[in-house]
């Protein structure tokens, strides 16, 4: 409580114009803007933040690991901003950028302590010929907290009819695991971010549509929606990103399955909810490869809520 | 900490919106005047503590400086008085059932009497969330069923969408088909319950105290005894165990069909199921083994035949 009260009175979420000087090396009509982004308290650099003049026209650069950025803009521009999903945004409006100038602007953010994020409820469904024996092993990127049936260096499964799975003579509809993971956040590509921004009034419709495109069946989709939709609807708006297949392997958990599935789809949803409408317009709708079930099929889905 | 001075700053629209949500100022500086009866370095702070609900004055509110060195309680007319030092900067006010209020930074001047009134807002009253009740319907012969749910509280989410009821076709394989052609493995709802505390459900100490490292085998045994099938069991265990494992010990209790009907939600099904099981899990977490004695519950094993309906849900009591 005490710290919180004090924290509000240290000015952060601000910008600071360090210098604004004429430089003949800059082309006429242009202005070079550079600087760094860092936390007000720790002075830690803020990397992978967006800095630029426009979301819509995608005129922005992404800060490097030192929090630095550099960008050539038009001298007629007046708006300049900073945005990061964890740190929020800082806007500069009505700034008089001058032709052939170098302007150094630092953005000073609030402090964000990156708590480990829960990787929630990945469930794995297996479909195949009755009595097929399958070994599933995962390479968790975080710390495993709970698994059901218990994961002991892998799951030894036998596929039963209707997609049921036998492990140690007990029957399960799916394999379940959950973990806690550091540094889980939206995945950025250089120049764009795959994802969606939704009004949560449309959560169900949105998920039904995307999950159908991604190839989930009715049961998997219902399990997914009933787990995540009530969580998303606690907010009015949400940014949603799906990590699919390779990206799931790389960022959440690798998987080794023996025998190798004829078809495999892994879907991980990351979302962040907001009560105010702050659309990050740099999001680009992803395109996904079609998924077709055939033979021995493995489906997995999980998710995480960023706060 | 780095102090940033002399800079131009603009709060984003986001921050401005968030700030404007505060409807009632939690404190108000009424006056700040020089008085002659104080020693050098002393400041008198006086005022009244109000409730934001009805403007009434709050008795026995705790009022203190930041370091708790000087503290007092408000009297029966909500009045308080403190003699603080001019180097103090903050005043805190707290009373049960209200959110704490702080005057964070004030320049108290030596020899002054400052009158500051505080208005406290109630903490949000806890509402128990009924999580994830799911309803499975099974029939060897396909049939069409309608279900009407009457939740003691507010229905907050349903899937498929509950619109004055669910009308659903039950297929042989236990899948449900809605009129929109979509299939579902179960019907799902969630709500905020207002009736749960009235059930005295946990206070009556029925149930079990479980060390959570054995929660999985406990639930597997109990749910098998009660009569859930392997899918229902897995759905319940994978939903609740991660929430239970946050605690070292839990007091856990089941409300079965009649108690479910009485305290959680009424469910009217047409045609009448030939077998109905509704199971509600209640638990409360403890960091140490609670000392009270519990009375283990026992249940008749549920038998499935004909048109069978199974529902499970639960709440964590805070």
Coordinates of C-alpha atoms in Angstrom, one line a residue:
Chain A
X1 CA 0.0 0.0 0.0
X2 CA 2.7 2.5 1.0
X3 CA 4.8 1.8 -2.0
X4 CA 1.9 2.0 -4.3
X5 CA 0.9 5.4 -3.0
X6 CA 4.4 6.8 -3.4
X7 CA 4.8 5.2 -6.8
X8 CA 2.1 7.4 -8.2
X9 CA 4.0 10.5 -7.4
X10 CA 7.1 9.7 -9.2
X11 CA 6.6 11.0 -12.8
X12 CA 6.7 8.2 -15.3
X13 CA 4.9 7.5 -18.5
X14 CA 6.4 10.7 -19.8
X15 CA 8.8 11.8 -22.5
X16 CA 11.8 14.1 -22.3
X17 CA 13.2 16.0 -25.2
X18 CA 17.0 15.8 -24.7
X19 CA 18.1 17.8 -27.7
X20 CA 16.9 19.2 -31.0
X21 CA 19.8 20.3 -33.4
X22 CA 20.2 21.1 -37.0
X23 CA 22.1 18.6 -39.1
X24 CA 22.8 19.1 -42.8
X25 CA 23.3 15.4 -43.4
X26 CA 19.6 14.8 -43.0
X27 CA 17.6 15.1 -46.3
X28 CA 15.5 18.2 -46.7
X29 CA 11.9 17.8 -45.4
X30 CA 13.0 15.0 -43.1
X31 CA 13.8 14.8 -39.4
X32 CA 15.8 12.1 -37.6
X33 CA 14.3 11.1 -34.2
X34 CA 16.3 8.9 -31.9
X35 CA 16.5 8.2 -28.2
X36 CA 15.9 5.4 -25.7
X37 CA 13.1 4.0 -23.7
X38 CA 13.7 3.0 -20.1
X39 CA 11.9 2.4 -16.8
X40 CA 11.8 5.5 -14.5
X41 CA 12.8 3.6 -11.4
X42 CA 15.2 0.8 -12.4
X43 CA 16.4 2.6 -15.5
X44 CA 16.2 -0.7 -17.2
X45 CA 15.9 -0.4 -21.0
X46 CA 12.5 -1.3 -22.5
X47 CA 13.1 -3.5 -25.6
X48 CA 10.7 -4.6 -28.3
X49 CA 8.6 -1.4 -27.8
X50 CA 6.9 0.4 -30.7
X51 CA 8.1 3.9 -31.4
X52 CA 6.8 5.9 -34.4
X53 CA 4.4 8.3 -36.0
X54 CA 1.5 6.2 -37.0
X55 CA 0.0 2.8 -36.2
X56 CA -2.2 2.8 -39.1
X57 CA 0.4 3.4 -41.8
X58 CA 2.7 1.2 -39.9
X59 CA 5.4 3.9 -39.6
X60 CA 7.2 2.7 -36.6
X61 CA 10.4 1.0 -35.4
X62 CA 11.0 -1.4 -32.6
X63 CA 13.5 -0.7 -29.8
X64 CA 16.6 -2.8 -29.5
X65 CA 17.9 -4.6 -26.4
X66 CA 19.3 -1.3 -25.1
X67 CA 15.9 0.3 -25.5
X68 CA 17.2 2.5 -28.3
X69 CA 15.5 3.5 -31.5
X70 CA 16.2 5.7 -34.5
X71 CA 13.8 6.7 -37.2
X72 CA 13.6 9.1 -40.1
X73 CA 10.3 10.9 -40.2
X74 CA 8.7 13.7 -42.2
X75 CA 9.3 17.2 -40.9
X76 CA 5.5 17.8 -41.3
X77 CA 4.7 15.0 -38.8
X78 CA 3.5 16.3 -35.4
X79 CA 2.6 13.1 -33.6
X80 CA 5.1 10.7 -32.1
X81 CA 4.3 7.8 -29.8
X82 CA 5.7 4.9 -27.7
X83 CA 3.7 1.7 -27.1
X84 CA 4.4 -1.6 -25.4
X85 CA 1.9 -4.1 -24.3
X86 CA 3.2 -4.2 -20.7
X87 CA 4.1 -0.5 -20.4
X88 CA 1.2 1.1 -22.1
X89 CA 1.6 4.1 -24.4
X90 CA 3.1 7.6 -24.2
X91 CA 2.0 10.1 -26.8
X92 CA 3.7 13.3 -28.0
X93 CA 1.2 15.5 -29.9
X94 CA 1.7 18.8 -31.7
X95 CA 5.5 18.6 -31.7
X96 CA 7.2 20.8 -34.2
X97 CA 9.6 18.5 -36.0
X98 CA 11.9 20.7 -38.2
X99 CA 13.5 19.8 -41.5
X100 CA 17.1 18.6 -41.3
X101 CA 17.0 18.3 -37.6
X102 CA 18.1 15.5 -35.2
X103 CA 15.8 15.3 -32.2
X104 CA 16.6 13.1 -29.3
X105 CA 13.6 12.0 -27.3
X106 CA 13.6 9.6 -24.4
X107 CA 10.5 7.8 -23.1
X108 CA 10.5 7.1 -19.4
X109 CA 8.0 4.4 -18.4
X110 CA 6.5 3.0 -15.3
X111 CA 8.1 0.0 -13.7
X112 CA 6.8 -3.4 -14.7
X113 CA 7.8 -6.4 -12.7
X114 CA 7.5 -9.4 -15.0
X115 CA 5.9 -12.1 -12.9
X116 CA 6.0 -15.6 -14.2
X117 CA 2.9 -16.3 -16.3
X118 CA 0.7 -19.3 -15.9
X119 CA 0.6 -21.6 -18.9
X120 CA -2.9 -22.8 -18.4
X121 CA -4.6 -26.0 -19.2
X122 CA -2.8 -27.3 -22.2
X123 CA -4.8 -30.4 -23.0
X124 CA -3.7 -33.0 -25.6
X125 CA -6.3 -35.1 -27.5
X126 CA -5.2 -38.2 -29.3
X127 CA -7.2 -39.9 -32.1
X128 CA -6.3 -43.0 -33.9
X129 CA -6.8 -46.7 -34.5
X130 CA -8.0 -48.5 -31.4
X131 CA -5.3 -50.0 -29.3
X132 CA -2.5 -47.9 -30.9
X133 CA 0.2 -47.4 -28.3
X134 CA 1.6 -43.9 -28.1
X135 CA 4.4 -42.3 -26.1
X136 CA 4.1 -38.5 -25.6
X137 CA 7.0 -36.5 -24.2
X138 CA 7.1 -32.7 -23.7
X139 CA 9.9 -30.3 -23.3
X140 CA 8.4 -27.7 -21.1
X141 CA 9.8 -24.1 -21.4
X142 CA 8.5 -23.3 -17.9
X143 CA 8.1 -25.3 -14.6
X144 CA 5.6 -28.1 -14.6
X145 CA 3.0 -27.5 -11.8
X146 CA 0.4 -30.1 -12.4
X147 CA -0.3 -32.9 -14.9
X148 CA -3.2 -35.4 -15.2
X149 CA -2.7 -38.2 -15.6
X150 CA 0.6 -37.7 -13.8
X151 CA 3.4 -36.9 -16.3
X152 CA 6.4 -39.0 -15.4
X153 CA 9.1 -38.5 -18.0
X154 CA 6.3 -38.9 -20.5
X155 CA 2.9 -40.4 -20.9
X156 CA 2.5 -44.0 -22.1
X157 CA -0.9 -44.2 -23.7
X158 CA -3.2 -46.6 -25.5
X159 CA -5.8 -45.1 -27.7
X160 CA -9.3 -46.4 -27.1
X161 CA -12.5 -45.9 -29.1
X162 CA -13.9 -42.5 -29.5
X163 CA -10.7 -40.7 -28.8
X164 CA -10.4 -41.9 -25.2
X165 CA -7.0 -42.5 -23.8
X166 CA -5.8 -45.2 -21.5
X167 CA -2.9 -44.6 -19.2
X168 CA -2.0 -47.0 -16.4
X169 CA -5.3 -48.8 -16.9
X170 CA -7.3 -45.6 -16.3
X171 CA -9.3 -43.9 -18.9
X172 CA -9.1 -40.1 -19.8
X173 CA -10.5 -37.9 -22.5
X174 CA -7.2 -36.0 -22.8
X175 CA -3.8 -35.5 -21.3
X176 CA -3.5 -32.3 -19.1
X177 CA -0.6 -30.3 -18.0
X178 CA 0.0 -26.8 -16.5
X179 CA 3.2 -24.8 -15.9
X180 CA 4.5 -21.4 -14.9
X181 CA 6.8 -19.6 -17.3
X182 CA 9.1 -16.6 -17.1
X183 CA 9.2 -14.0 -19.9
X184 CA 6.0 -15.1 -21.7
X185 CA 4.6 -12.3 -23.8
X186 CA 3.2 -11.6 -27.2
X187 CA 5.6 -12.7 -29.9
X188 CA 6.7 -9.8 -32.1
X189 CA 8.0 -10.1 -35.7
X190 CA 10.1 -7.3 -36.9
X191 CA 7.7 -4.8 -38.4
X192 CA 4.5 -6.4 -37.4
X193 CA 2.6 -8.5 -34.8
X194 CA 0.2 -11.2 -35.6
X195 CA -3.0 -11.0 -33.6
X196 CA -6.4 -9.6 -33.1
X197 CA -8.0 -6.9 -31.1
X198 CA -11.6 -7.6 -30.0
X199 CA -14.5 -6.1 -28.1
X200 CA -15.2 -9.0 -25.8
X201 CA -18.9 -8.8 -26.6
X202 CA -17.9 -10.8 -29.6
X203 CA -15.6 -13.3 -27.8
X204 CA -17.6 -16.4 -28.5
X205 CA -18.2 -15.6 -32.1
X206 CA -14.5 -14.7 -32.5
X207 CA -13.2 -17.9 -30.9
X208 CA -15.7 -20.1 -32.8
X209 CA -14.6 -18.6 -36.0
X210 CA -10.8 -18.7 -35.4
X211 CA -10.8 -22.2 -33.8
X212 CA -12.8 -23.6 -36.7
X213 CA -10.3 -22.1 -39.1
X214 CA -7.5 -23.7 -37.0
X215 CA -9.2 -27.1 -37.2
X216 CA -10.6 -27.8 -33.8
X217 CA -13.7 -30.1 -33.6
X218 CA -16.8 -29.3 -31.5
X219 CA -15.6 -31.0 -28.4
X220 CA -12.2 -29.4 -28.4
X221 CA -13.7 -26.0 -29.2
X222 CA -16.2 -26.2 -26.4
X223 CA -13.5 -27.2 -23.9
X224 CA -11.4 -24.2 -25.1
X225 CA -14.3 -21.7 -25.2
X226 CA -15.7 -22.6 -21.8
X227 CA -12.3 -22.3 -20.2
X228 CA -11.2 -19.0 -21.8
X229 CA -14.3 -17.0 -22.8
X230 CA -15.4 -16.3 -19.2
X231 CA -11.9 -15.1 -18.5
X232 CA -11.8 -12.8 -21.5
X233 CA -15.2 -11.4 -20.9
X234 CA -14.1 -10.0 -17.5
X235 CA -12.6 -7.2 -19.7
X236 CA -14.3 -5.1 -22.3
X237 CA -11.5 -5.4 -24.9
X238 CA -8.7 -7.8 -25.5
X239 CA -5.6 -8.4 -27.7
X240 CA -5.4 -12.0 -28.7
X241 CA -2.5 -13.8 -30.3
X242 CA -2.3 -17.5 -31.3
X243 CA 1.0 -19.4 -31.3
X244 CA 0.5 -22.2 -33.7
X245 CA 2.5 -25.5 -34.2
X246 CA 6.2 -24.4 -34.6
X247 CA 5.7 -21.3 -32.5
X248 CA 4.1 -23.5 -29.8
X249 CA 7.1 -25.8 -29.9
X250 CA 9.5 -23.0 -29.6
X251 CA 7.8 -20.8 -27.0
X252 CA 5.7 -23.1 -24.8
X253 CA 6.7 -26.7 -25.0
X254 CA 8.5 -28.9 -27.5
X255 CA 6.8 -32.3 -28.2
X256 CA 8.0 -35.7 -29.2
X257 CA 5.4 -38.3 -30.0
X258 CA 6.1 -41.9 -31.0
X259 CA 4.8 -43.0 -33.4
X260 CA 4.8 -39.7 -35.2
X261 CA 1.3 -38.4 -35.8
X262 CA 0.0 -38.2 -39.3
X263 CA -1.6 -34.9 -38.4
X264 CA -0.7 -32.6 -35.5
X265 CA -2.1 -29.2 -34.5
X266 CA -1.0 -27.3 -31.4
X267 CA -2.7 -23.9 -30.6
X268 CA -1.7 -21.6 -27.8
X269 CA -3.6 -18.4 -27.1
X270 CA -2.1 -15.4 -25.4
X271 CA -4.5 -12.7 -24.4
X272 CA -4.4 -9.4 -22.6
X273 CA -7.6 -7.7 -21.5
X274 CA -8.4 -4.0 -21.1
X275 CA -11.2 -2.0 -19.7
X276 CA -10.5 0.9 -21.9
X277 CA -10.6 0.9 -25.7
X278 CA -6.9 1.2 -26.7
X279 CA -6.6 -0.6 -30.0
X280 CA -3.0 -1.3 -31.0
X281 CA -3.4 -0.8 -34.7
X282 CA -0.1 -2.4 -35.6
X283 CA -1.7 -5.8 -35.3
X284 CA -1.8 -7.8 -38.5
X285 CA -4.2 -10.6 -39.0
X286 CA -2.3 -13.8 -39.4
X287 CA -2.8 -16.4 -42.1
X288 CA -2.7 -20.0 -41.1
X289 CA -2.0 -23.2 -42.9
X290 CA -5.1 -25.4 -43.3
X291 CA -5.2 -28.3 -41.0
X292 CA -6.6 -31.7 -42.0
X293 CA -7.1 -34.6 -39.7
X294 CA -5.9 -37.9 -41.0
X295 CA -4.8 -41.2 -39.5
X296 CA -3.2 -40.8 -36.1
X297 CA -4.1 -37.2 -35.1
X298 CA -2.8 -35.1 -32.2
X299 CA -4.5 -31.9 -31.1
X300 CA -3.3 -29.7 -28.3
X301 CA -4.5 -26.3 -27.0
X302 CA -3.5 -24.1 -24.1
X303 CA -3.3 -20.4 -23.2
X304 CA -2.1 -17.6 -21.0
X305 CA -3.5 -14.4 -19.7
X306 CA -1.0 -11.5 -19.5
X307 CA -1.6 -9.0 -16.8
Chain B
X1 CA 15.1 6.4 -7.7
X2 CA 15.7 9.0 -10.3
X3 CA 13.9 12.3 -10.0
X4 CA 12.9 13.7 -13.3
X5 CA 12.5 17.4 -13.3
X6 CA 11.6 20.2 -15.6
X7 CA 10.1 18.1 -18.3
X8 CA 7.1 18.4 -20.5
X9 CA 4.7 15.6 -20.0
X10 CA 1.4 14.5 -21.4
X11 CA -0.6 11.8 -19.8
X12 CA -2.0 9.4 -22.4
X13 CA -5.8 9.4 -22.8
X14 CA -5.6 6.0 -21.2
X15 CA -4.4 7.4 -17.9
X16 CA -6.8 10.3 -17.9
X17 CA -9.7 8.0 -18.3
X18 CA -8.6 5.8 -15.5
X19 CA -8.2 8.8 -13.1
X20 CA -11.6 10.2 -13.9
X21 CA -13.2 7.1 -12.5
X22 CA -12.8 8.3 -9.0
X23 CA -16.2 9.6 -8.1
X24 CA -15.7 10.7 -4.5
X25 CA -12.5 12.4 -3.4
X26 CA -11.2 10.2 -0.6
X27 CA -9.9 13.1 1.4
X28 CA -10.5 16.8 1.5
X29 CA -8.3 19.5 3.0
X30 CA -10.7 21.8 4.8
X31 CA -8.3 24.3 6.3
X32 CA -4.6 24.8 7.1
X33 CA -4.0 27.6 9.6
X34 CA -1.3 28.8 11.9
X35 CA -2.1 28.2 15.6
X36 CA -0.3 29.3 18.7
X37 CA -0.7 26.4 21.1
X38 CA 1.8 24.0 19.4
X39 CA 5.5 23.5 20.0
X40 CA 8.1 24.0 17.2
X41 CA 8.0 21.1 14.8
X42 CA 4.5 20.1 15.8
X43 CA 1.4 20.0 13.6
X44 CA -2.1 19.2 14.6
X45 CA -4.3 17.2 12.2
X46 CA -8.0 17.0 12.9
X47 CA -11.0 16.1 11.0
X48 CA -13.9 13.7 10.5
X49 CA -14.2 10.3 8.9
X50 CA -17.3 9.7 6.7
X51 CA -18.8 6.7 4.9
X52 CA -19.3 7.2 1.2
X53 CA -22.4 5.1 1.4
X54 CA -24.7 7.4 3.3
X55 CA -22.4 10.2 4.5
X56 CA -22.6 8.8 8.1
X57 CA -19.6 9.3 10.4
X58 CA -17.4 6.4 11.1
X59 CA -16.5 5.4 14.6
X60 CA -13.3 3.5 15.5
X61 CA -11.5 4.2 12.2
X62 CA -7.7 3.8 12.6
X63 CA -5.8 7.0 11.7
X64 CA -2.0 7.2 11.6
X65 CA 1.1 8.6 10.1
X66 CA 3.1 6.7 7.5
X67 CA 5.4 5.1 10.0
X68 CA 2.6 4.4 12.5
X69 CA 4.5 6.4 15.1
X70 CA 1.4 8.6 15.8
X71 CA -1.9 6.9 15.7
X72 CA -5.5 7.2 17.0
X73 CA -9.0 6.1 16.5
X74 CA -12.0 8.2 15.4
X75 CA -14.6 8.8 18.2
X76 CA -18.3 8.2 18.2
X77 CA -18.9 11.3 16.0
X78 CA -16.2 10.3 13.5
X79 CA -13.8 12.9 14.8
X80 CA -10.0 12.3 15.2
X81 CA -7.1 14.4 16.3
X82 CA -3.3 13.7 15.9
X83 CA -0.3 15.7 16.8
X84 CA 2.3 14.9 14.2
X85 CA 5.7 16.2 13.2
X86 CA 6.2 18.7 10.4
X87 CA 8.5 16.2 8.7
X88 CA 5.5 13.7 8.3
X89 CA 3.9 13.7 4.9
X90 CA 1.2 11.1 4.9
X91 CA -2.0 10.2 6.9
X92 CA -3.6 6.8 6.6
X93 CA -7.1 5.8 7.5
X94 CA -8.4 2.3 7.8
X95 CA -11.4 0.6 9.2
X96 CA -12.8 -2.9 8.7
X97 CA -15.0 -3.4 5.6
X98 CA -13.8 -0.2 4.0
X99 CA -11.0 0.3 1.5
X100 CA -7.9 2.0 3.1
X101 CA -7.4 5.7 2.2
X102 CA -4.1 7.6 2.2
X103 CA -3.3 11.2 2.0
X104 CA 0.0 10.6 0.3
X105 CA 2.1 13.8 0.3
X106 CA 1.2 16.9 2.2
X107 CA 3.5 19.7 3.2
X108 CA 2.7 20.0 6.9
X109 CA 4.0 23.2 8.3
X110 CA 5.2 23.7 11.9
X111 CA 2.7 25.2 14.3
X112 CA -0.2 24.7 11.9
X113 CA -3.6 23.0 12.5
X114 CA -4.8 21.2 9.4
X115 CA -8.3 20.0 9.1
X116 CA -8.7 17.0 6.8
X117 CA -11.9 15.0 6.3
X118 CA -11.7 11.5 4.9
X119 CA -14.5 9.6 3.0
X120 CA -14.1 5.8 3.0
X121 CA -15.8 3.6 0.5
X122 CA -16.8 0.0 1.3
X123 CA -14.7 -2.8 0.1
X124 CA -16.5 -4.8 -2.5
X125 CA -18.6 -7.4 -0.9
X126 CA -17.4 -10.9 -1.8
X127 CA -19.6 -12.8 -4.1
X128 CA -19.0 -16.5 -4.6
X129 CA -18.5 -17.4 -8.2
X130 CA -20.0 -20.6 -9.3
X131 CA -17.3 -21.9 -11.7
X132 CA -17.9 -24.1 -14.6
X133 CA -21.0 -26.0 -13.9
X134 CA -21.2 -28.3 -16.8
X135 CA -24.2 -30.4 -17.6
X136 CA -23.8 -33.7 -19.5
X137 CA -26.8 -35.5 -21.0
X138 CA -26.8 -39.1 -22.0
X139 CA -29.5 -41.2 -23.6
X140 CA -29.4 -44.5 -25.5
X141 CA -32.2 -43.4 -27.7
X142 CA -31.9 -39.9 -29.2
X143 CA -34.3 -37.4 -27.7
X144 CA -34.9 -33.7 -27.5
X145 CA -34.6 -32.1 -24.1
X146 CA -35.3 -28.6 -22.8
X147 CA -33.6 -27.3 -19.6
X148 CA -34.5 -24.4 -17.5
X149 CA -32.0 -23.1 -15.0
X150 CA -32.8 -20.8 -12.1
X151 CA -29.5 -19.6 -10.6
X152 CA -29.5 -18.2 -7.1
X153 CA -27.7 -15.1 -8.2
X154 CA -26.7 -13.9 -11.7
X155 CA -25.9 -16.0 -14.7
X156 CA -22.7 -14.5 -16.1
X157 CA -21.8 -16.8 -18.9
X158 CA -23.3 -19.8 -20.8
X159 CA -22.3 -21.9 -23.7
X160 CA -24.1 -22.7 -25.8
X161 CA -26.0 -19.5 -25.1
X162 CA -28.7 -19.9 -22.5
X163 CA -31.7 -17.9 -23.8
X164 CA -34.6 -18.5 -21.4
X165 CA -33.6 -22.1 -21.6
X166 CA -31.6 -24.6 -23.6
X167 CA -33.3 -26.8 -26.2
X168 CA -31.0 -29.6 -27.2
X169 CA -31.0 -32.9 -29.1
X170 CA -29.2 -35.6 -27.2
X171 CA -27.5 -38.1 -29.5
X172 CA -26.7 -41.7 -28.6
X173 CA -23.0 -40.9 -28.2
X174 CA -23.6 -38.3 -25.6
X175 CA -23.0 -35.4 -27.9
X176 CA -25.6 -32.6 -27.8
X177 CA -26.8 -30.8 -30.9
X178 CA -28.3 -27.3 -30.7
X179 CA -30.8 -26.0 -33.2
X180 CA -28.0 -24.0 -34.9
X181 CA -26.5 -27.4 -36.0
X182 CA -23.5 -27.1 -33.7
X183 CA -22.5 -30.0 -31.4
X184 CA -21.4 -29.7 -27.8
X185 CA -20.0 -32.2 -25.3
X186 CA -21.9 -30.5 -22.5
X187 CA -23.9 -27.4 -21.5
X188 CA -21.9 -24.8 -19.6
X189 CA -22.8 -22.0 -17.3
X190 CA -21.2 -19.7 -14.8
X191 CA -22.8 -17.3 -12.3
X192 CA -22.3 -15.1 -9.3
X193 CA -24.1 -16.7 -6.3
X194 CA -25.7 -14.8 -3.6
X195 CA -27.2 -17.6 -1.7
X196 CA -24.1 -19.6 -0.9
X197 CA -23.2 -18.2 2.5
X198 CA -26.7 -18.8 3.7
X199 CA -26.2 -22.5 3.1
X200 CA -23.8 -22.6 6.1
X201 CA -22.2 -25.1 3.9
X202 CA -18.6 -24.9 5.1
X203 CA -19.4 -23.7 8.6
X204 CA -21.2 -26.9 9.4
X205 CA -17.9 -28.6 9.0
X206 CA -19.1 -31.5 6.9
X207 CA -16.5 -32.9 4.6
X208 CA -12.8 -33.4 4.9
X209 CA -9.6 -31.5 5.6
X210 CA -7.1 -32.7 3.0
X211 CA -3.4 -31.9 2.6
X212 CA -3.4 -30.9 -1.0
X213 CA -0.5 -33.1 -2.1
X214 CA -3.0 -36.0 -1.9
X215 CA -5.9 -34.1 -3.5
X216 CA -5.8 -36.0 -6.8
X217 CA -6.2 -39.5 -5.2
X218 CA -8.8 -38.1 -2.8
X219 CA -10.9 -36.7 -5.6
X220 CA -10.5 -39.8 -7.8
X221 CA -11.8 -42.0 -4.9
X222 CA -14.7 -39.7 -3.9
X223 CA -15.8 -39.0 -7.4
X224 CA -15.7 -42.7 -8.3
X225 CA -17.7 -43.5 -5.2
X226 CA -20.3 -40.8 -6.1
X227 CA -20.5 -42.2 -9.6
X228 CA -18.9 -39.8 -12.1
X229 CA -17.5 -41.4 -15.3
X230 CA -13.9 -41.1 -16.4
X231 CA -14.6 -38.0 -18.6
X232 CA -16.6 -36.2 -16.0
X233 CA -13.9 -37.0 -13.4
X234 CA -11.1 -35.7 -15.6
X235 CA -13.0 -32.5 -16.5
X236 CA -13.6 -31.8 -12.8
X237 CA -10.1 -32.7 -11.6
X238 CA -8.2 -30.8 -14.3
X239 CA -10.4 -27.7 -13.6
X240 CA -10.2 -27.7 -9.8
X241 CA -6.9 -29.3 -8.8
X242 CA -4.7 -26.4 -10.1
X243 CA -6.9 -24.0 -8.0
X244 CA -6.7 -26.3 -4.9
X245 CA -3.0 -26.8 -5.2
X246 CA -2.4 -23.1 -4.5
X247 CA -3.2 -24.0 -0.9
X248 CA -1.4 -26.4 1.5
X249 CA -4.6 -27.6 3.1
X250 CA -8.3 -27.4 2.1
X251 CA -11.5 -28.1 3.8
X252 CA -13.6 -29.7 1.0
X253 CA -17.2 -30.5 0.9
X254 CA -19.7 -31.7 -1.7
X255 CA -23.3 -30.5 -2.2
X256 CA -25.2 -33.2 -3.9
X257 CA -28.4 -33.1 -5.9
X258 CA -30.9 -31.8 -3.3
X259 CA -28.5 -29.3 -1.7
X260 CA -27.4 -28.2 -5.1
X261 CA -31.0 -27.5 -6.0
X262 CA -31.5 -25.7 -2.7
X263 CA -28.4 -23.4 -2.7
X264 CA -26.8 -23.2 -6.1
X265 CA -29.4 -23.4 -8.9
X266 CA -32.7 -25.1 -9.7
X267 CA -32.7 -27.1 -12.8
X268 CA -35.9 -28.2 -14.6
X269 CA -35.5 -30.7 -17.3
X270 CA -38.1 -31.9 -19.8
X271 CA -38.6 -34.8 -20.2
X272 CA -37.7 -35.8 -16.6
X273 CA -34.4 -37.6 -16.5
X274 CA -34.6 -41.2 -15.2
X275 CA -31.2 -40.6 -13.4
X276 CA -30.0 -37.2 -12.2
X277 CA -26.8 -36.4 -10.4
X278 CA -25.8 -32.8 -9.5
X279 CA -22.5 -32.4 -7.6
X280 CA -21.1 -29.1 -6.3
X281 CA -17.7 -28.9 -4.8
X282 CA -17.0 -26.3 -2.1
X283 CA -13.5 -25.7 -0.7
X284 CA -11.6 -23.2 1.4
X285 CA -7.9 -23.1 1.5
X286 CA -5.7 -23.0 4.6
X287 CA -1.9 -22.5 5.0
X288 CA -1.9 -24.7 8.1
X289 CA -4.0 -27.7 9.0
X290 CA -7.2 -26.3 10.5
X291 CA -7.9 -27.5 14.0
X292 CA -11.7 -28.1 13.7
X293 CA -13.1 -31.6 13.4
X294 CA -14.9 -32.5 10.2
X295 CA -17.7 -35.0 9.6
X296 CA -17.0 -37.0 6.5
X297 CA -19.9 -37.1 4.1
X298 CA -21.2 -40.3 2.6
X299 CA -23.3 -40.8 -0.5
X300 CA -25.3 -43.5 -2.2
X301 CA -23.6 -44.4 -5.4
X302 CA -25.3 -42.9 -8.4
X303 CA -26.8 -45.4 -10.9
X304 CA -27.1 -44.5 -14.5
X305 CA -30.0 -45.7 -16.6
X306 CA -32.1 -44.4 -19.4
X307 CA -32.0 -40.6 -19.8
X308 CA -29.2 -39.6 -17.5
X309 CA -28.1 -36.1 -16.6
X310 CA -24.9 -35.3 -14.7
X311 CA -23.9 -31.8 -13.6
X312 CA -20.8 -30.6 -11.7
X313 CA -19.6 -27.2 -10.6
X314 CA -17.9 -25.6 -7.6
X315 CA -16.7 -22.5 -5.7
X316 CA -13.8 -21.6 -3.7
X317 CA -14.8 -19.9 -0.5
X318 CA -12.6 -17.0 0.5

